[in-house]
Structure formats: structure tokens, C-alpha cells
Amino acid sequence: ARLRMANIAQTVNVLQAMLLTDGEHLVRTPTYHVFEMNRGHHDAAALTVHVVDQDTERQIGDALLDTLSLSASVKDGTVLLSVSNLDAERDLALDVDLRGGGIGPVTARLLTADALHSHNTAGEPDAVAPRPFDGVKAIDGGLRVELPAHSFATITAPLSR
């Protein structure tokens, strides 16, 4: 599997912009934060990811949506996992098996808000902004991730053997 990466054609004051202006205010959007949180994948080696035994498909109208997106890479001895829970209503519990590898102390960040339609404005510029995330626990051979509905997280840890 390859990392899924995105390019953004226009960055300011357009649909899905990274930045919005409101008079003299400049507001970072959730899109900005996702790009920033994923920057550790740049120039990193992709790690193969297999999703097994996860009930992450949901019927939305006539389509079946896979609500889990997971990417992993390694760079300079540090692993980076990016995990999205696209389900608007259900939390997601995910066990990550490191296949014999070990890791050191985990650092995690979460991007979400209490309400699905929350957004950043000049008056509330951090309504949706990355925050430290404590929903990652070490388990035998890997990690358990408890990801809230409609959220995105990055998890970093040094590799050990």
C-alpha cells in the first residue's frame, strides 16, 4: 500500500481552503491542521498497512463508505501513524500490531470537535485544532487506539528493537 497524500490547488478563501481571511484576521482551517499533522510523512518510507477484522464500513445512501483510513511511515527511526475515523457517530477502537517491532514512548495528537459541523472563525480560531491525545495505549505487541467519531489523529514513536 502507498501513502495517500493530497495536493491543494488553492490555499486561501476557497472551498476546503487551508487559510481563510476575515478582514484583518487570518484563520487556519481544519484542512491546514491535517496537512501540518501529516508533514512527518514527507520523504519518509511508507510502511505496509493491513486492516484486519475491523467493522469500519457504513451504508451512506446508496454507497458503502469505509470509515477508517490509516497510513504509516518511518523516517529517522521514528514511526508516524495517521488515522482517520470518518464515522460521524461511532467511536473506533483499533489495535495496531507492529509485527515484531518495538516502539518507545508514544506522542499523539487529535483533531476533532464536539460538534461535527464545528469550524474555525475569526472569533473562534481554534474551535477545531490539534490537541494532545491520550487515547493511545501500549498493548502486547502494539498499540490500542480509541479514536472518537469524526476525528483524525497522528501517533509518533521512536522504533526500538
JSON list of C-alpha atoms in Angstrom, two decimals:
[
{"chain": "A", "resi": 1, "resn": "ALA", "atom": "CA", "xyz": [0.00, 0.00, 0.00]},
{"chain": "A", "resi": 2, "resn": "ARG", "atom": "CA", "xyz": [1.13, 3.53, -0.71]},
{"chain": "A", "resi": 3, "resn": "LEU", "atom": "CA", "xyz": [0.59, 6.53, 1.49]},
{"chain": "A", "resi": 4, "resn": "ARG", "atom": "CA", "xyz": [-2.40, 8.59, 0.47]},
{"chain": "A", "resi": 5, "resn": "MET", "atom": "CA", "xyz": [-1.30, 12.14, 0.10]},
{"chain": "A", "resi": 6, "resn": "ALA", "atom": "CA", "xyz": [-3.09, 15.22, -1.16]},
{"chain": "A", "resi": 7, "resn": "ASN", "atom": "CA", "xyz": [-2.19, 18.36, -3.02]},
{"chain": "A", "resi": 8, "resn": "ILE", "atom": "CA", "xyz": [-4.16, 21.52, -2.64]},
{"chain": "A", "resi": 9, "resn": "ALA", "atom": "CA", "xyz": [-4.54, 23.78, -5.66]},
{"chain": "A", "resi": 10, "resn": "GLN", "atom": "CA", "xyz": [-5.67, 26.94, -3.91]},
{"chain": "A", "resi": 11, "resn": "THR", "atom": "CA", "xyz": [-4.92, 27.71, -0.32]},
{"chain": "A", "resi": 12, "resn": "VAL", "atom": "CA", "xyz": [-6.84, 30.84, 0.69]},
{"chain": "A", "resi": 13, "resn": "ASN", "atom": "CA", "xyz": [-10.57, 31.68, 0.73]},
{"chain": "A", "resi": 14, "resn": "VAL", "atom": "CA", "xyz": [-11.84, 28.79, -1.40]},
{"chain": "A", "resi": 15, "resn": "LEU", "atom": "CA", "xyz": [-13.79, 25.63, -0.65]},
{"chain": "A", "resi": 16, "resn": "GLN", "atom": "CA", "xyz": [-11.62, 23.39, 1.59]},
{"chain": "A", "resi": 17, "resn": "ALA", "atom": "CA", "xyz": [-9.04, 26.17, 1.95]},
{"chain": "A", "resi": 18, "resn": "MET", "atom": "CA", "xyz": [-6.12, 25.92, 4.32]},
{"chain": "A", "resi": 19, "resn": "LEU", "atom": "CA", "xyz": [-6.47, 29.56, 5.32]},
{"chain": "A", "resi": 20, "resn": "LEU", "atom": "CA", "xyz": [-9.43, 31.94, 5.49]},
{"chain": "A", "resi": 21, "resn": "THR", "atom": "CA", "xyz": [-9.31, 35.70, 5.78]},
{"chain": "A", "resi": 22, "resn": "ASP", "atom": "CA", "xyz": [-11.88, 37.81, 7.61]},
{"chain": "A", "resi": 23, "resn": "GLY", "atom": "CA", "xyz": [-10.92, 41.45, 7.44]},
{"chain": "A", "resi": 24, "resn": "GLU", "atom": "CA", "xyz": [-7.56, 41.67, 9.14]},
{"chain": "A", "resi": 25, "resn": "HIS", "atom": "CA", "xyz": [-7.82, 38.15, 10.61]},
{"chain": "A", "resi": 26, "resn": "LEU", "atom": "CA", "xyz": [-6.17, 35.05, 9.14]},
{"chain": "A", "resi": 27, "resn": "VAL", "atom": "CA", "xyz": [-7.73, 31.76, 10.27]},
{"chain": "A", "resi": 28, "resn": "ARG", "atom": "CA", "xyz": [-6.17, 28.30, 9.98]},
{"chain": "A", "resi": 29, "resn": "THR", "atom": "CA", "xyz": [-8.77, 25.71, 8.95]},
{"chain": "A", "resi": 30, "resn": "PRO", "atom": "CA", "xyz": [-9.01, 22.01, 9.86]},
{"chain": "A", "resi": 31, "resn": "THR", "atom": "CA", "xyz": [-7.56, 21.29, 6.41]},
{"chain": "A", "resi": 32, "resn": "TYR", "atom": "CA", "xyz": [-4.47, 23.30, 7.38]},
{"chain": "A", "resi": 33, "resn": "HIS", "atom": "CA", "xyz": [-4.11, 21.26, 10.55]},
{"chain": "A", "resi": 34, "resn": "VAL", "atom": "CA", "xyz": [-4.40, 17.91, 8.74]},
{"chain": "A", "resi": 35, "resn": "PHE", "atom": "CA", "xyz": [-1.63, 18.93, 6.32]},
{"chain": "A", "resi": 36, "resn": "GLU", "atom": "CA", "xyz": [0.54, 20.10, 9.22]},
{"chain": "A", "resi": 37, "resn": "MET", "atom": "CA", "xyz": [-0.05, 16.93, 11.24]},
{"chain": "A", "resi": 38, "resn": "ASN", "atom": "CA", "xyz": [0.90, 14.77, 8.24]},
{"chain": "A", "resi": 39, "resn": "ARG", "atom": "CA", "xyz": [4.12, 16.58, 7.36]},
{"chain": "A", "resi": 40, "resn": "GLY", "atom": "CA", "xyz": [6.20, 13.86, 9.05]},
{"chain": "A", "resi": 41, "resn": "HIS", "atom": "CA", "xyz": [5.31, 11.52, 6.15]},
{"chain": "A", "resi": 42, "resn": "HIS", "atom": "CA", "xyz": [7.27, 13.79, 3.77]},
{"chain": "A", "resi": 43, "resn": "ASP", "atom": "CA", "xyz": [10.40, 11.98, 2.49]},
{"chain": "A", "resi": 44, "resn": "ALA", "atom": "CA", "xyz": [9.63, 9.02, 4.78]},
{"chain": "A", "resi": 45, "resn": "ALA", "atom": "CA", "xyz": [9.49, 5.34, 3.82]},
{"chain": "A", "resi": 46, "resn": "ALA", "atom": "CA", "xyz": [5.94, 4.02, 3.52]},
{"chain": "A", "resi": 47, "resn": "LEU", "atom": "CA", "xyz": [5.04, 1.10, 5.76]},
{"chain": "A", "resi": 48, "resn": "THR", "atom": "CA", "xyz": [2.59, -1.52, 4.58]},
{"chain": "A", "resi": 49, "resn": "VAL", "atom": "CA", "xyz": [-0.70, -1.38, 6.44]},
{"chain": "A", "resi": 50, "resn": "HIS", "atom": "CA", "xyz": [-3.30, -4.14, 6.50]},
{"chain": "A", "resi": 51, "resn": "VAL", "atom": "CA", "xyz": [-6.67, -3.63, 8.17]},
{"chain": "A", "resi": 52, "resn": "VAL", "atom": "CA", "xyz": [-7.96, -6.93, 9.55]},
{"chain": "A", "resi": 53, "resn": "ASP", "atom": "CA", "xyz": [-11.14, -7.72, 11.48]},
{"chain": "A", "resi": 54, "resn": "GLN", "atom": "CA", "xyz": [-12.46, -4.16, 11.59]},
{"chain": "A", "resi": 55, "resn": "ASP", "atom": "CA", "xyz": [-16.12, -3.33, 11.17]},
{"chain": "A", "resi": 56, "resn": "THR", "atom": "CA", "xyz": [-15.50, 0.04, 9.55]},
{"chain": "A", "resi": 57, "resn": "GLU", "atom": "CA", "xyz": [-17.93, 0.06, 6.64]},
{"chain": "A", "resi": 58, "resn": "ARG", "atom": "CA", "xyz": [-21.11, 2.10, 6.86]},
{"chain": "A", "resi": 59, "resn": "GLN", "atom": "CA", "xyz": [-24.01, 2.48, 4.47]},
{"chain": "A", "resi": 60, "resn": "ILE", "atom": "CA", "xyz": [-24.43, 6.12, 3.45]},
{"chain": "A", "resi": 61, "resn": "GLY", "atom": "CA", "xyz": [-27.31, 6.48, 0.99]},
{"chain": "A", "resi": 62, "resn": "ASP", "atom": "CA", "xyz": [-26.58, 4.11, -1.89]},
{"chain": "A", "resi": 63, "resn": "ALA", "atom": "CA", "xyz": [-22.86, 3.82, -1.15]},
{"chain": "A", "resi": 64, "resn": "LEU", "atom": "CA", "xyz": [-20.80, 1.77, 1.28]},
{"chain": "A", "resi": 65, "resn": "LEU", "atom": "CA", "xyz": [-18.22, 4.03, 2.97]},
{"chain": "A", "resi": 66, "resn": "ASP", "atom": "CA", "xyz": [-15.09, 2.67, 4.65]},
{"chain": "A", "resi": 67, "resn": "THR", "atom": "CA", "xyz": [-14.81, 4.94, 7.69]},
{"chain": "A", "resi": 68, "resn": "LEU", "atom": "CA", "xyz": [-11.21, 4.01, 8.59]},
{"chain": "A", "resi": 69, "resn": "SER", "atom": "CA", "xyz": [-8.19, 5.48, 6.85]},
{"chain": "A", "resi": 70, "resn": "LEU", "atom": "CA", "xyz": [-4.73, 4.53, 8.10]},
{"chain": "A", "resi": 71, "resn": "SER", "atom": "CA", "xyz": [-1.27, 5.43, 6.80]},
{"chain": "A", "resi": 72, "resn": "ALA", "atom": "CA", "xyz": [2.12, 4.67, 8.29]},
{"chain": "A", "resi": 73, "resn": "SER", "atom": "CA", "xyz": [5.69, 5.66, 7.54]},
{"chain": "A", "resi": 74, "resn": "VAL", "atom": "CA", "xyz": [9.12, 5.63, 9.12]},
{"chain": "A", "resi": 75, "resn": "LYS", "atom": "CA", "xyz": [11.79, 8.30, 8.97]},
{"chain": "A", "resi": 76, "resn": "ASP", "atom": "CA", "xyz": [14.96, 8.75, 11.01]},
{"chain": "A", "resi": 77, "resn": "GLY", "atom": "CA", "xyz": [13.98, 5.90, 13.33]},
{"chain": "A", "resi": 78, "resn": "THR", "atom": "CA", "xyz": [10.54, 7.32, 14.12]},
{"chain": "A", "resi": 79, "resn": "VAL", "atom": "CA", "xyz": [7.24, 5.80, 13.05]},
{"chain": "A", "resi": 80, "resn": "LEU", "atom": "CA", "xyz": [4.26, 8.02, 12.18]},
{"chain": "A", "resi": 81, "resn": "LEU", "atom": "CA", "xyz": [0.71, 6.68, 12.03]},
{"chain": "A", "resi": 82, "resn": "SER", "atom": "CA", "xyz": [-2.11, 8.83, 10.63]},
{"chain": "A", "resi": 83, "resn": "VAL", "atom": "CA", "xyz": [-5.59, 7.55, 11.44]},
{"chain": "A", "resi": 84, "resn": "SER", "atom": "CA", "xyz": [-8.97, 8.96, 10.38]},
{"chain": "A", "resi": 85, "resn": "ASN", "atom": "CA", "xyz": [-12.35, 7.92, 11.74]},
{"chain": "A", "resi": 86, "resn": "LEU", "atom": "CA", "xyz": [-14.81, 9.20, 9.14]},
{"chain": "A", "resi": 87, "resn": "ASP", "atom": "CA", "xyz": [-17.84, 7.86, 11.00]},
{"chain": "A", "resi": 88, "resn": "ALA", "atom": "CA", "xyz": [-19.89, 10.84, 12.13]},
{"chain": "A", "resi": 89, "resn": "GLU", "atom": "CA", "xyz": [-21.47, 8.95, 15.05]},
{"chain": "A", "resi": 90, "resn": "ARG", "atom": "CA", "xyz": [-19.38, 5.98, 16.20]},
{"chain": "A", "resi": 91, "resn": "ASP", "atom": "CA", "xyz": [-16.07, 5.88, 18.03]},
{"chain": "A", "resi": 92, "resn": "LEU", "atom": "CA", "xyz": [-13.46, 3.44, 16.71]},
{"chain": "A", "resi": 93, "resn": "ALA", "atom": "CA", "xyz": [-11.24, 1.03, 18.64]},
{"chain": "A", "resi": 94, "resn": "LEU", "atom": "CA", "xyz": [-8.23, -0.12, 16.66]},
{"chain": "A", "resi": 95, "resn": "ASP", "atom": "CA", "xyz": [-5.39, -2.47, 17.62]},
{"chain": "A", "resi": 96, "resn": "VAL", "atom": "CA", "xyz": [-2.14, -1.81, 15.76]},
{"chain": "A", "resi": 97, "resn": "ASP", "atom": "CA", "xyz": [0.12, -4.88, 15.52]},
{"chain": "A", "resi": 98, "resn": "LEU", "atom": "CA", "xyz": [3.73, -3.82, 15.00]},
{"chain": "A", "resi": 99, "resn": "ARG", "atom": "CA", "xyz": [4.74, -7.26, 13.66]},
{"chain": "A", "resi": 100, "resn": "GLY", "atom": "CA", "xyz": [7.66, -7.87, 15.98]},
{"chain": "A", "resi": 101, "resn": "GLY", "atom": "CA", "xyz": [8.84, -4.29, 16.11]},
{"chain": "A", "resi": 102, "resn": "GLY", "atom": "CA", "xyz": [9.04, -2.32, 19.29]},
{"chain": "A", "resi": 103, "resn": "ILE", "atom": "CA", "xyz": [8.49, 1.34, 19.97]},
{"chain": "A", "resi": 104, "resn": "GLY", "atom": "CA", "xyz": [9.47, 3.85, 22.58]},
{"chain": "A", "resi": 105, "resn": "PRO", "atom": "CA", "xyz": [7.28, 6.48, 24.22]},
{"chain": "A", "resi": 106, "resn": "VAL", "atom": "CA", "xyz": [4.24, 7.47, 22.16]},
{"chain": "A", "resi": 107, "resn": "THR", "atom": "CA", "xyz": [3.19, 11.02, 21.37]},
{"chain": "A", "resi": 108, "resn": "ALA", "atom": "CA", "xyz": [-0.26, 11.53, 19.85]},
{"chain": "A", "resi": 109, "resn": "ARG", "atom": "CA", "xyz": [-2.33, 14.46, 18.63]},
{"chain": "A", "resi": 110, "resn": "LEU", "atom": "CA", "xyz": [-6.06, 14.57, 17.88]},
{"chain": "A", "resi": 111, "resn": "LEU", "atom": "CA", "xyz": [-8.04, 16.83, 15.57]},
{"chain": "A", "resi": 112, "resn": "THR", "atom": "CA", "xyz": [-11.78, 16.89, 16.25]},
{"chain": "A", "resi": 113, "resn": "ALA", "atom": "CA", "xyz": [-14.51, 18.97, 17.84]},
{"chain": "A", "resi": 114, "resn": "ASP", "atom": "CA", "xyz": [-17.58, 18.25, 19.95]},
{"chain": "A", "resi": 115, "resn": "ALA", "atom": "CA", "xyz": [-19.91, 19.02, 17.02]},
{"chain": "A", "resi": 116, "resn": "LEU", "atom": "CA", "xyz": [-19.47, 17.56, 13.55]},
{"chain": "A", "resi": 117, "resn": "HIS", "atom": "CA", "xyz": [-20.05, 20.91, 11.84]},
{"chain": "A", "resi": 118, "resn": "SER", "atom": "CA", "xyz": [-17.68, 22.93, 14.04]},
{"chain": "A", "resi": 119, "resn": "HIS", "atom": "CA", "xyz": [-15.32, 25.21, 12.15]},
{"chain": "A", "resi": 120, "resn": "ASN", "atom": "CA", "xyz": [-12.75, 27.89, 12.84]},
{"chain": "A", "resi": 121, "resn": "THR", "atom": "CA", "xyz": [-13.69, 31.57, 12.60]},
{"chain": "A", "resi": 122, "resn": "ALA", "atom": "CA", "xyz": [-12.00, 34.85, 13.40]},
{"chain": "A", "resi": 123, "resn": "GLY", "atom": "CA", "xyz": [-13.93, 34.89, 16.68]},
{"chain": "A", "resi": 124, "resn": "GLU", "atom": "CA", "xyz": [-13.11, 31.26, 17.48]},
{"chain": "A", "resi": 125, "resn": "PRO", "atom": "CA", "xyz": [-9.88, 30.43, 15.59]},
{"chain": "A", "resi": 126, "resn": "ASP", "atom": "CA", "xyz": [-9.16, 27.19, 17.50]},
{"chain": "A", "resi": 127, "resn": "ALA", "atom": "CA", "xyz": [-12.60, 25.57, 17.54]},
{"chain": "A", "resi": 128, "resn": "VAL", "atom": "CA", "xyz": [-11.02, 22.72, 15.56]},
{"chain": "A", "resi": 129, "resn": "ALA", "atom": "CA", "xyz": [-7.30, 22.49, 16.32]},
{"chain": "A", "resi": 130, "resn": "PRO", "atom": "CA", "xyz": [-4.85, 19.70, 17.22]},
{"chain": "A", "resi": 131, "resn": "ARG", "atom": "CA", "xyz": [-4.66, 18.78, 20.86]},
{"chain": "A", "resi": 132, "resn": "PRO", "atom": "CA", "xyz": [-2.64, 16.21, 22.80]},
{"chain": "A", "resi": 133, "resn": "PHE", "atom": "CA", "xyz": [-4.35, 12.83, 22.59]},
{"chain": "A", "resi": 134, "resn": "ASP", "atom": "CA", "xyz": [-4.38, 10.24, 25.38]},
{"chain": "A", "resi": 135, "resn": "GLY", "atom": "CA", "xyz": [-6.44, 7.62, 23.50]},
{"chain": "A", "resi": 136, "resn": "VAL", "atom": "CA", "xyz": [-3.37, 5.52, 22.63]},
{"chain": "A", "resi": 137, "resn": "LYS", "atom": "CA", "xyz": [-2.20, 2.75, 24.96]},
{"chain": "A", "resi": 138, "resn": "ALA", "atom": "CA", "xyz": [0.62, 0.21, 24.64]},
{"chain": "A", "resi": 139, "resn": "ILE", "atom": "CA", "xyz": [-0.61, -3.38, 24.42]},
{"chain": "A", "resi": 140, "resn": "ASP", "atom": "CA", "xyz": [1.30, -6.60, 23.92]},
{"chain": "A", "resi": 141, "resn": "GLY", "atom": "CA", "xyz": [2.97, -6.28, 20.51]},
{"chain": "A", "resi": 142, "resn": "GLY", "atom": "CA", "xyz": [1.49, -2.93, 19.57]},
{"chain": "A", "resi": 143, "resn": "LEU", "atom": "CA", "xyz": [-0.94, -0.16, 20.34]},
{"chain": "A", "resi": 144, "resn": "ARG", "atom": "CA", "xyz": [-4.64, 0.23, 21.07]},
{"chain": "A", "resi": 145, "resn": "VAL", "atom": "CA", "xyz": [-6.14, 3.41, 19.63]},
{"chain": "A", "resi": 146, "resn": "GLU", "atom": "CA", "xyz": [-9.53, 4.67, 20.85]},
{"chain": "A", "resi": 147, "resn": "LEU", "atom": "CA", "xyz": [-10.49, 7.21, 18.20]},
{"chain": "A", "resi": 148, "resn": "PRO", "atom": "CA", "xyz": [-13.58, 9.40, 18.67]},
{"chain": "A", "resi": 149, "resn": "ALA", "atom": "CA", "xyz": [-16.17, 9.81, 15.93]},
{"chain": "A", "resi": 150, "resn": "HIS", "atom": "CA", "xyz": [-15.32, 12.33, 13.19]},
{"chain": "A", "resi": 151, "resn": "SER", "atom": "CA", "xyz": [-11.67, 12.66, 14.13]},
{"chain": "A", "resi": 152, "resn": "PHE", "atom": "CA", "xyz": [-8.13, 12.47, 12.82]},
{"chain": "A", "resi": 153, "resn": "ALA", "atom": "CA", "xyz": [-5.06, 11.53, 14.85]},
{"chain": "A", "resi": 154, "resn": "THR", "atom": "CA", "xyz": [-1.34, 11.25, 14.38]},
{"chain": "A", "resi": 155, "resn": "ILE", "atom": "CA", "xyz": [0.78, 8.96, 16.53]},
{"chain": "A", "resi": 156, "resn": "THR", "atom": "CA", "xyz": [4.57, 9.14, 16.64]},
{"chain": "A", "resi": 157, "resn": "ALA", "atom": "CA", "xyz": [7.06, 6.93, 18.43]},
{"chain": "A", "resi": 158, "resn": "PRO", "atom": "CA", "xyz": [10.71, 6.03, 18.13]},
{"chain": "A", "resi": 159, "resn": "LEU", "atom": "CA", "xyz": [11.37, 2.50, 16.89]},
{"chain": "A", "resi": 160, "resn": "SER", "atom": "CA", "xyz": [13.24, 0.10, 19.13]},
{"chain": "A", "resi": 161, "resn": "ARG", "atom": "CA", "xyz": [14.40, -3.48, 18.69]}
]
